[in-house]
Tab-separated table of C-alpha atoms in Angstrom:
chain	number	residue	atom	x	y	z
C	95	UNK	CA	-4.124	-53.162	-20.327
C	96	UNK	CA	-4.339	-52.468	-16.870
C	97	UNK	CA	-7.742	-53.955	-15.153
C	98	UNK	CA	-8.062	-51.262	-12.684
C	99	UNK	CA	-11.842	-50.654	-12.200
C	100	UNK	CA	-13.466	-47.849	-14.378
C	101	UNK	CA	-16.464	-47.349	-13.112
C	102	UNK	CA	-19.660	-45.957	-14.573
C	103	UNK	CA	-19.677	-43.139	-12.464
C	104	UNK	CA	-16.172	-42.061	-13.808
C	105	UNK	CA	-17.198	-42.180	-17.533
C	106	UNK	CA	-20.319	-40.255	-16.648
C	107	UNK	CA	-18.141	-37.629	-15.276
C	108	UNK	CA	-15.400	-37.859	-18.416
C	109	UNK	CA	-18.599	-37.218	-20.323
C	110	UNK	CA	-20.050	-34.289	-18.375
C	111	UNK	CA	-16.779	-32.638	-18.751
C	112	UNK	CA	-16.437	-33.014	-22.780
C	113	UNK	CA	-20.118	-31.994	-22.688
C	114	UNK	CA	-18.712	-28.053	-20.893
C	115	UNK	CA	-17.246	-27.979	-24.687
C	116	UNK	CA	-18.292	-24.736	-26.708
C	117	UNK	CA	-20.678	-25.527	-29.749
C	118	UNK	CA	-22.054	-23.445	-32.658
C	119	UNK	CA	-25.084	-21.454	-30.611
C	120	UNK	CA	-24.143	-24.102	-28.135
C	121	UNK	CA	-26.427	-26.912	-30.350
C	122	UNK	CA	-23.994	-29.568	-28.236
C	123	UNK	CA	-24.075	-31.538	-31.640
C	124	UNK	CA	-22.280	-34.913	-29.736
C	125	UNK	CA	-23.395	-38.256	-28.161
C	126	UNK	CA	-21.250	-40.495	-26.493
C	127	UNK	CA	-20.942	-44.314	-26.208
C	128	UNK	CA	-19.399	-46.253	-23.401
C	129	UNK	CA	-18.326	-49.999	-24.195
C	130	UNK	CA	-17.296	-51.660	-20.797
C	131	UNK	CA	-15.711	-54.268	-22.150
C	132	UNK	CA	-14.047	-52.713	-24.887
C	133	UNK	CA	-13.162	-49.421	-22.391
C	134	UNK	CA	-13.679	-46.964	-25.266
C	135	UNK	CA	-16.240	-43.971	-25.303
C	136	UNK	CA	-16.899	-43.477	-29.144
C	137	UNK	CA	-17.765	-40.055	-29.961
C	138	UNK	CA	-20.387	-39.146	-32.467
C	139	UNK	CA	-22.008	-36.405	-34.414
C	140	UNK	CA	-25.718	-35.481	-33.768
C	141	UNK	CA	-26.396	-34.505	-37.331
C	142	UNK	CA	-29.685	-33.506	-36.021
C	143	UNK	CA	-28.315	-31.178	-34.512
C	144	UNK	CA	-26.782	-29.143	-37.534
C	145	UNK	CA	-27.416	-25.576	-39.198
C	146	UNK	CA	-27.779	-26.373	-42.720
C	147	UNK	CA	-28.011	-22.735	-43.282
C	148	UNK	CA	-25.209	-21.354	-41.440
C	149	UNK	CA	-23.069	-24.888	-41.589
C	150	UNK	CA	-23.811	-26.653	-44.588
C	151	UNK	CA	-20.129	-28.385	-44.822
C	152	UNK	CA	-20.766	-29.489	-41.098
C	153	UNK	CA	-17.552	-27.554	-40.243
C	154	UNK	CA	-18.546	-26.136	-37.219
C	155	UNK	CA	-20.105	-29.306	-35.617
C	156	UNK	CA	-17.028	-31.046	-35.934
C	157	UNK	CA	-15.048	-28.021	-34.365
C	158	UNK	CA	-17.621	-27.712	-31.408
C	159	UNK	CA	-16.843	-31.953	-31.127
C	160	UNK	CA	-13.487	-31.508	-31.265
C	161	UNK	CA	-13.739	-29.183	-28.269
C	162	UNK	CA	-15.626	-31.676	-26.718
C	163	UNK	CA	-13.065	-34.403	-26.706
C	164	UNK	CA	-10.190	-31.967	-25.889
C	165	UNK	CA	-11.711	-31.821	-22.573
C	166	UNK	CA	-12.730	-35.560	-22.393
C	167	UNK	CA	-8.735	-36.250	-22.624
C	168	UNK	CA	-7.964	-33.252	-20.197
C	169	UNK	CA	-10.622	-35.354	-17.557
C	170	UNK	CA	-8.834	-38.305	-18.771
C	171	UNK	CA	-6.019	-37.336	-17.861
C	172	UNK	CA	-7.593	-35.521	-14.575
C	173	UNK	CA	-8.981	-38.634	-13.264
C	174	UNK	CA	-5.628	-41.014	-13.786
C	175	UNK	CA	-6.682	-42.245	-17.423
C	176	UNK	CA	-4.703	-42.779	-20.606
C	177	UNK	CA	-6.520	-41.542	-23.472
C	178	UNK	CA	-5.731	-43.398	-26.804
C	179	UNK	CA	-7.484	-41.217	-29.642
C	180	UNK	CA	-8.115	-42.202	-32.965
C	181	UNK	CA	-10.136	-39.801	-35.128
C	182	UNK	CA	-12.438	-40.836	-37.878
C	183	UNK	CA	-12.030	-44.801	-37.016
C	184	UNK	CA	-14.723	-46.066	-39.495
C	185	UNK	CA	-14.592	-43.898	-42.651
C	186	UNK	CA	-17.613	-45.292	-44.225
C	187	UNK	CA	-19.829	-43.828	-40.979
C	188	UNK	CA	-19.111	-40.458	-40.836
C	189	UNK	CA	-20.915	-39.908	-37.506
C	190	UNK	CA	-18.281	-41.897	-35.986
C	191	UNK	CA	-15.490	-38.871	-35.292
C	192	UNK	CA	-13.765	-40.573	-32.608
C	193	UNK	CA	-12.750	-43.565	-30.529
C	194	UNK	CA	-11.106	-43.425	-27.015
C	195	UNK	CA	-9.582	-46.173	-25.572
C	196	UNK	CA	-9.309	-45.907	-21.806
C	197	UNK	CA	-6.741	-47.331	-19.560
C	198	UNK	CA	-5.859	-46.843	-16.241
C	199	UNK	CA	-2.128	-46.227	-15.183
C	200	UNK	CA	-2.099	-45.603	-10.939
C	201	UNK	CA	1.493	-46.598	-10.642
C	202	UNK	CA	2.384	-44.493	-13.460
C	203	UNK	CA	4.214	-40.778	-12.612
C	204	UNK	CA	2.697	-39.553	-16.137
C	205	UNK	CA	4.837	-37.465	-18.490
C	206	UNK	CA	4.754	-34.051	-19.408
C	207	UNK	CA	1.850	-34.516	-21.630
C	208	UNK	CA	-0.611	-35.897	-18.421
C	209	UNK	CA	0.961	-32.983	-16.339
C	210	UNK	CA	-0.262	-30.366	-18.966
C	211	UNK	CA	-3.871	-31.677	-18.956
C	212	UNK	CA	-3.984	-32.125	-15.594
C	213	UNK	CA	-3.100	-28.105	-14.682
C	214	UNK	CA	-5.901	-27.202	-17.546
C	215	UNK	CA	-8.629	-29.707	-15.509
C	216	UNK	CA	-9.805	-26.820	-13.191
C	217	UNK	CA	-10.318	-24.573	-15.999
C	218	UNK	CA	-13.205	-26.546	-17.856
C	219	UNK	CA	-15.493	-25.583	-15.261
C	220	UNK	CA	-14.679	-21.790	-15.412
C	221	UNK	CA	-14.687	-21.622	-19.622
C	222	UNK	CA	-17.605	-19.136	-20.240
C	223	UNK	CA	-18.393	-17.792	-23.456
C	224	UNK	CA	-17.864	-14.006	-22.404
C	225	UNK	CA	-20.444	-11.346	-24.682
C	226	UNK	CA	-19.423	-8.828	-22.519
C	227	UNK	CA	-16.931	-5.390	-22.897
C	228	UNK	CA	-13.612	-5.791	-22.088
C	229	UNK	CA	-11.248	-3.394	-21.345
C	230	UNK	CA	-7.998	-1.800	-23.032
C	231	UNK	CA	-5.294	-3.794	-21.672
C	232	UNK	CA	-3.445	-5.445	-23.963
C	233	UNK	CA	-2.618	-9.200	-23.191
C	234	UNK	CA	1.217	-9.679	-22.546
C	235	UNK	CA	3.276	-11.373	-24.481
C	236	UNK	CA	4.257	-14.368	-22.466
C	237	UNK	CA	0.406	-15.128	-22.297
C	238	UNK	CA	0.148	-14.633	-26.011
C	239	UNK	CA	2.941	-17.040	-26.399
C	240	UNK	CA	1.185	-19.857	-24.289
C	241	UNK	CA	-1.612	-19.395	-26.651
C	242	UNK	CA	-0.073	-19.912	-29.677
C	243	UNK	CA	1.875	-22.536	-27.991
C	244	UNK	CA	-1.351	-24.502	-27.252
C	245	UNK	CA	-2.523	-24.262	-30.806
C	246	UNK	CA	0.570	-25.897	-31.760
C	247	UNK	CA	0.399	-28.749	-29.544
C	248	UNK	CA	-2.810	-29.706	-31.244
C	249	UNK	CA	-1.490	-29.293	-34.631
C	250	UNK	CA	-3.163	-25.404	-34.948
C	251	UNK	CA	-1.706	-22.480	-35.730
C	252	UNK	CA	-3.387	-19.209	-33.622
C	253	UNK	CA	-2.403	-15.765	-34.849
C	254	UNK	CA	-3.071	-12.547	-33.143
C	255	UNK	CA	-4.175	-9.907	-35.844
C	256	UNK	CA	-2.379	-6.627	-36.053
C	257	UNK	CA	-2.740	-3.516	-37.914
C	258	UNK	CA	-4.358	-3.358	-41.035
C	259	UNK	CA	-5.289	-6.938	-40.833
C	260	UNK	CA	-6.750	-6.751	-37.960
C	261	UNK	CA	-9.130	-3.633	-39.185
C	262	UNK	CA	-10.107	-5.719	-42.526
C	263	UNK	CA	-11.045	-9.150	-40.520
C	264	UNK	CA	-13.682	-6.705	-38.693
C	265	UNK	CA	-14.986	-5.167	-41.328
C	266	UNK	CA	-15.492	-9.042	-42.440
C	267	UNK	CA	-17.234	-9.937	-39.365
C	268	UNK	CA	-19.722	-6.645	-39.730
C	269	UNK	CA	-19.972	-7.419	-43.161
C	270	UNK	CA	-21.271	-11.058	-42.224
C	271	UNK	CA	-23.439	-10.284	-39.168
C	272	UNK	CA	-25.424	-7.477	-41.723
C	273	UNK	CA	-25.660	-10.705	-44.616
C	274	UNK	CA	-27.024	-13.116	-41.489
C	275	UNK	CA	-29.774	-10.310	-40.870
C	276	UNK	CA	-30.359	-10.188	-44.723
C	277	UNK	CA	-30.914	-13.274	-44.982
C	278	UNK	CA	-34.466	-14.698	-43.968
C	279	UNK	CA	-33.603	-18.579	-43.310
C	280	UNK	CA	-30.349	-17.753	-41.438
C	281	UNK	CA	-31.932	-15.595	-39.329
C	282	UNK	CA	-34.718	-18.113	-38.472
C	283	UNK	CA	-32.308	-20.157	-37.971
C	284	UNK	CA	-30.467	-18.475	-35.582
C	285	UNK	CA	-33.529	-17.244	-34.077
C	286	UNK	CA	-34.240	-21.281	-33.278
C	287	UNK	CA	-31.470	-21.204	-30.979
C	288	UNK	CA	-32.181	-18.446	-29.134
C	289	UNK	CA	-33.808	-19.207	-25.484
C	290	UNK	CA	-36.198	-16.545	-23.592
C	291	UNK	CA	-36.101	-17.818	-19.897
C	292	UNK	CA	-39.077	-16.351	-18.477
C	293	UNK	CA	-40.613	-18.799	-20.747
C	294	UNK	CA	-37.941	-21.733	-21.796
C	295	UNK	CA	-36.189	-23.834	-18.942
C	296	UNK	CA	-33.373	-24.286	-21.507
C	297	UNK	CA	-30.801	-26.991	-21.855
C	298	UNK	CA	-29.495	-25.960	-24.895
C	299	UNK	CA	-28.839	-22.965	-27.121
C	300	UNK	CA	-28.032	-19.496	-26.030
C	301	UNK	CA	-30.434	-17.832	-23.257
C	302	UNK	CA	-31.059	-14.260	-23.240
C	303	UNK	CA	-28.957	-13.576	-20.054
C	304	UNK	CA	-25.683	-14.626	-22.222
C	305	UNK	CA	-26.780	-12.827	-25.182
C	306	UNK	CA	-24.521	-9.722	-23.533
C	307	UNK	CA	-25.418	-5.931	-24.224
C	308	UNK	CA	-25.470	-4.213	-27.589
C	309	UNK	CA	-22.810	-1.548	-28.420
C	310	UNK	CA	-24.026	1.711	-27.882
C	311	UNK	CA	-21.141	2.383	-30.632
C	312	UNK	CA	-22.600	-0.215	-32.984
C	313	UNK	CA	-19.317	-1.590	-33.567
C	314	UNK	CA	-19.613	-5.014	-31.689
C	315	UNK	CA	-18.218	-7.526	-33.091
C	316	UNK	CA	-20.159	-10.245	-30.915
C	317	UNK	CA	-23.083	-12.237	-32.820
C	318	UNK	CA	-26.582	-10.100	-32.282
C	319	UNK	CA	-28.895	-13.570	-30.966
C	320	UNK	CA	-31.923	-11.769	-30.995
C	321	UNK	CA	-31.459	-10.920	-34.969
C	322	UNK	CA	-33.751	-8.721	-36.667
C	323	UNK	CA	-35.910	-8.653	-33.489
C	324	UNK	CA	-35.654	-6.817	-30.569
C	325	UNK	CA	-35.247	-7.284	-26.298
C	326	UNK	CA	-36.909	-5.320	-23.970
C	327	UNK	CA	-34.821	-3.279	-21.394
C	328	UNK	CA	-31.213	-4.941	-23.128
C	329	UNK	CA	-28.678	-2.516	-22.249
C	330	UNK	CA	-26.179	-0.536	-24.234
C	331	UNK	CA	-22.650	0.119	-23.362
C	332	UNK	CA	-19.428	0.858	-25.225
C	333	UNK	CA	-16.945	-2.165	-25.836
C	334	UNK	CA	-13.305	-2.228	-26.404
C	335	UNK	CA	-12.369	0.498	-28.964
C	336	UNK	CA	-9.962	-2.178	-30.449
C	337	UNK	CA	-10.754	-5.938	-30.163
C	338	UNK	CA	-7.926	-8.396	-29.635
C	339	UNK	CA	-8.455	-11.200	-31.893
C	340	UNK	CA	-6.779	-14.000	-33.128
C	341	UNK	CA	-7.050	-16.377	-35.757
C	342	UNK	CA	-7.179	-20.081	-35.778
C	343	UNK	CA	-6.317	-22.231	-38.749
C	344	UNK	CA	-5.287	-25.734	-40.095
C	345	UNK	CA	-3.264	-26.486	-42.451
C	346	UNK	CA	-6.324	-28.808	-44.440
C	347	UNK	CA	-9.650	-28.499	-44.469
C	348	UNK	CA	-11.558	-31.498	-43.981
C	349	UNK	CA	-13.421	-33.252	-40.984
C	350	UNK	CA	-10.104	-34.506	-39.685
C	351	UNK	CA	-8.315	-31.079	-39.734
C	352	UNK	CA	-11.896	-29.533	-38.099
C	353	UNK	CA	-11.434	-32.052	-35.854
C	354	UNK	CA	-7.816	-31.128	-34.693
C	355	UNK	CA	-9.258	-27.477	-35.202
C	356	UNK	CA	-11.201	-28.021	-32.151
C	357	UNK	CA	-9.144	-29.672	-30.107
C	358	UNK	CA	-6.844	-26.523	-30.805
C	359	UNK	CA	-9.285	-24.282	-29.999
C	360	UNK	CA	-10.352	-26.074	-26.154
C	361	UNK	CA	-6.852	-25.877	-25.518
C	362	UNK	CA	-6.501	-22.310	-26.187
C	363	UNK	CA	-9.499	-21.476	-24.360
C	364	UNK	CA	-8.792	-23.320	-21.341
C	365	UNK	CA	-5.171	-22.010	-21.215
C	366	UNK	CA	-6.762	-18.196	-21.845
C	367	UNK	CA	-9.196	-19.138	-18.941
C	368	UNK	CA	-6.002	-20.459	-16.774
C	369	UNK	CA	-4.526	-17.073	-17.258
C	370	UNK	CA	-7.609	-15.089	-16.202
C	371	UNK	CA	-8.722	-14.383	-20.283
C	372	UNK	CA	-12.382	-14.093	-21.048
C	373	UNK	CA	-12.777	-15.347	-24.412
C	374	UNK	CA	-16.129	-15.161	-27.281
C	375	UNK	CA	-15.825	-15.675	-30.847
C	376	UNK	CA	-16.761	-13.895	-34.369
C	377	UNK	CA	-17.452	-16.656	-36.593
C	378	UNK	CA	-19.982	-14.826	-39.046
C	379	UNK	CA	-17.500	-14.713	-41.971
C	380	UNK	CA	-16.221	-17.828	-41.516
C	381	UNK	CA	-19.752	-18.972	-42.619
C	382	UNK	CA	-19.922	-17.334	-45.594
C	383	UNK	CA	-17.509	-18.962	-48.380
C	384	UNK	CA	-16.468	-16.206	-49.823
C	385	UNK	CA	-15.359	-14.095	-46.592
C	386	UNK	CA	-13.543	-17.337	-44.944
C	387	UNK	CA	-10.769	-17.009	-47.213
C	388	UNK	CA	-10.530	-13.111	-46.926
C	389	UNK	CA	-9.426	-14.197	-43.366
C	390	UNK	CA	-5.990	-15.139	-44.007
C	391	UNK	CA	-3.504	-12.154	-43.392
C	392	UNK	CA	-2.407	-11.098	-47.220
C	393	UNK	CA	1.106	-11.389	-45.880
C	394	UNK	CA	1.918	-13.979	-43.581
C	395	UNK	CA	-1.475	-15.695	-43.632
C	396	UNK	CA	-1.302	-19.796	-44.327
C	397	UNK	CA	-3.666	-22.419	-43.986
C	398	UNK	CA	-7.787	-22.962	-44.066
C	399	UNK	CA	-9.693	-20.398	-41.190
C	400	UNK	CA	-11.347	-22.022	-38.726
C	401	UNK	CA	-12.162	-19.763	-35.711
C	402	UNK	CA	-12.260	-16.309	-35.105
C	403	UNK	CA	-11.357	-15.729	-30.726
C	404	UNK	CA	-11.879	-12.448	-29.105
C	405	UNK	CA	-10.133	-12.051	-25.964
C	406	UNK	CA	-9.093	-9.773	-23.009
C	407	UNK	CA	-9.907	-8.841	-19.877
C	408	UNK	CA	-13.349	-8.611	-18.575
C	409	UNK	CA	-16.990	-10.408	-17.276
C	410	UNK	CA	-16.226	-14.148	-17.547
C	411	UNK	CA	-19.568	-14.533	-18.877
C	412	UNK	CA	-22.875	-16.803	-17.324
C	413	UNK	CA	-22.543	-20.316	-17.197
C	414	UNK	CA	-24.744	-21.849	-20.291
C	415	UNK	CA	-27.192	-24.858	-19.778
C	416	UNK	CA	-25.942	-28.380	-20.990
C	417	UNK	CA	-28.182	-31.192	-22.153
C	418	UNK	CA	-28.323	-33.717	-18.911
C	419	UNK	CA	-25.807	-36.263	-19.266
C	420	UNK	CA	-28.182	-39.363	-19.378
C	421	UNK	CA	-29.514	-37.579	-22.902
C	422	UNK	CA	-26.365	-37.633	-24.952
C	423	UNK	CA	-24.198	-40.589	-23.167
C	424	UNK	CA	-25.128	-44.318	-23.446
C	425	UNK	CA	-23.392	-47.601	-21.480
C	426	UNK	CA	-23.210	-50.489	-23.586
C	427	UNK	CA	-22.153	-54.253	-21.503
């Protein structure tokens, strides 16, 4: 192992990259610790953090931490690191999701692997969750393929829906945003996360200048954060006529494939946002059992769901607030 320093300064900053990660109503359900001797940041779930109404299985945390360390291997990489990854390294703490071993490599050229992460470092400050209306255009094929390509390299397959596929998955997601309203404790639950700013200085969750306008259509397919209540002055517009979406899945389903989901999904997302995509997702069926495996296309469709992505070309979306750094990373001797 190379003893090239590795400062505190540069972990804090590996950290407030994989902390730019998207979350489930952006809950940013991680904490990191930082052994100096050892050189490994251990990643863990903040199982306080969890939606026991709209995440029972814990699915969704360990996607939105999966994310997380995507981009703490992209800054890794960004910042002249090696990142050695092992996922689930103590099976009988399963708040442990990952270890990463850091070691420095100056001399090194890097391979194509470093050179990848490297090119997708500028993105992870320009990822926004986008609730905004795109337009028409349909995204070429060569940037489709770069997508799916991404997937792969974590181990994920994406899909972009077509026809009648694509008109039953949003039925699905309509379906599942009328059960959340429905549905009293998912609802207050949801409600929890939303942030008013005129009287919140939020750090977490999803303010009210991200929540996006409602469709004046009422055909959105974007997740409604103010719920069964209502915002003053919130504006109404027409979105795209026909959503571009794509579907992420893994070929298992437990917290090691949700894992790999999310590193998937970072990838794709910071690719899209490399390529000038704006990006939100749909995930309302995927949190209802019995919808999730409606998801797969009847056809061609394989594997577990795991993420619903909506993209094209529009508003980037608002920068959302992160938890401060010193709150979710700790430096051990």
């Amino acid at each position: 192992m190379s003893t090239h320093a590795l400062t505190d300064t540069v972990v804090t900053d590996l950290v407030a990259d994989a902390t730019a990660a998207p979350s489930m109503h952006n809950a940013q359900p991680w904490l990191f610790r930082y052994g100096r001797l050892s050189r490994t940041i251990a990643l863990r779930a903040d199982f306080e953090r969890r939606m026991p109404e709209a995440d029972p299985s814990t699915r969704a945390l360990h996607v939105g931490c999966g994310a997380a360390l995507l981009n703490l291997r992209v800054s890794a990489a960004h910042h002249g690191l090696e990142a050695a990854t092992t996922l689930l390294p103590v099976p009988s703490d399963p708040a442990f999701l990952a270890a990463v071993l850091l070691d420095s490599h100056p001399d090194a050229p890097g391979g194509q692997a470093d050179e990848e992460f490297r090119a997708l470092h500028p993105a992870i400050a320009d990822r926004h969750t986008s609730r905004y209306p795109f337009d028409e255009q349909a995204i070429p094929d060569d940037v489709r393929a770069r997508l799916v390509r991404a997937a792969r390299t974590e181990g994920a397959d994406l899909a972009f829906l077509t026809a009648s596929h694509l008109e039953t998955v949003l039925e699905l997601i309509r379906d599942a945003e009328g059960y959340d309203r429905g549905d009293p404790a998912r609802d207050a639950e949801q409600r929890h996360w939303a942030r008013y700013t005129k009287t919140d200085a939020p750090v977490d969750g999803i303010p009210d200048y991200a929540f996006g306008p409602r469709d004046a259509s009422e055909r959105a397919i974007n997740r409604d954060f103010t719920g069964t209540a209502a915002l003053a002055d919130r504006a109404r517009v027409l979105f795209e006529n026909r959503p571009q979406l794509a579907l992420l899945s893994t070929e298992g389903d437990r917290p090691v494939d949700w894992l790999g989901a999310g590193q998937a999904l970072e990838r794709v997302l910071l690719t899209a946002t490399l390529d000038a995509v704006s990006t939100s997702f749909a995930t309302q069926p995927l949190e209802w059992p019995d919808l999730r495996w409606i998801l797969r296309d009847p056809v061609r469709g394989t594997g577990h769901p795991q993420m619903i992505i909506r993209l094209g070309y529009g508003p980037t979306g608002p920068r959302t607030p992160r938890r401060p750094v010193d709150r979710v990373l700790t430096i051990e001797p």
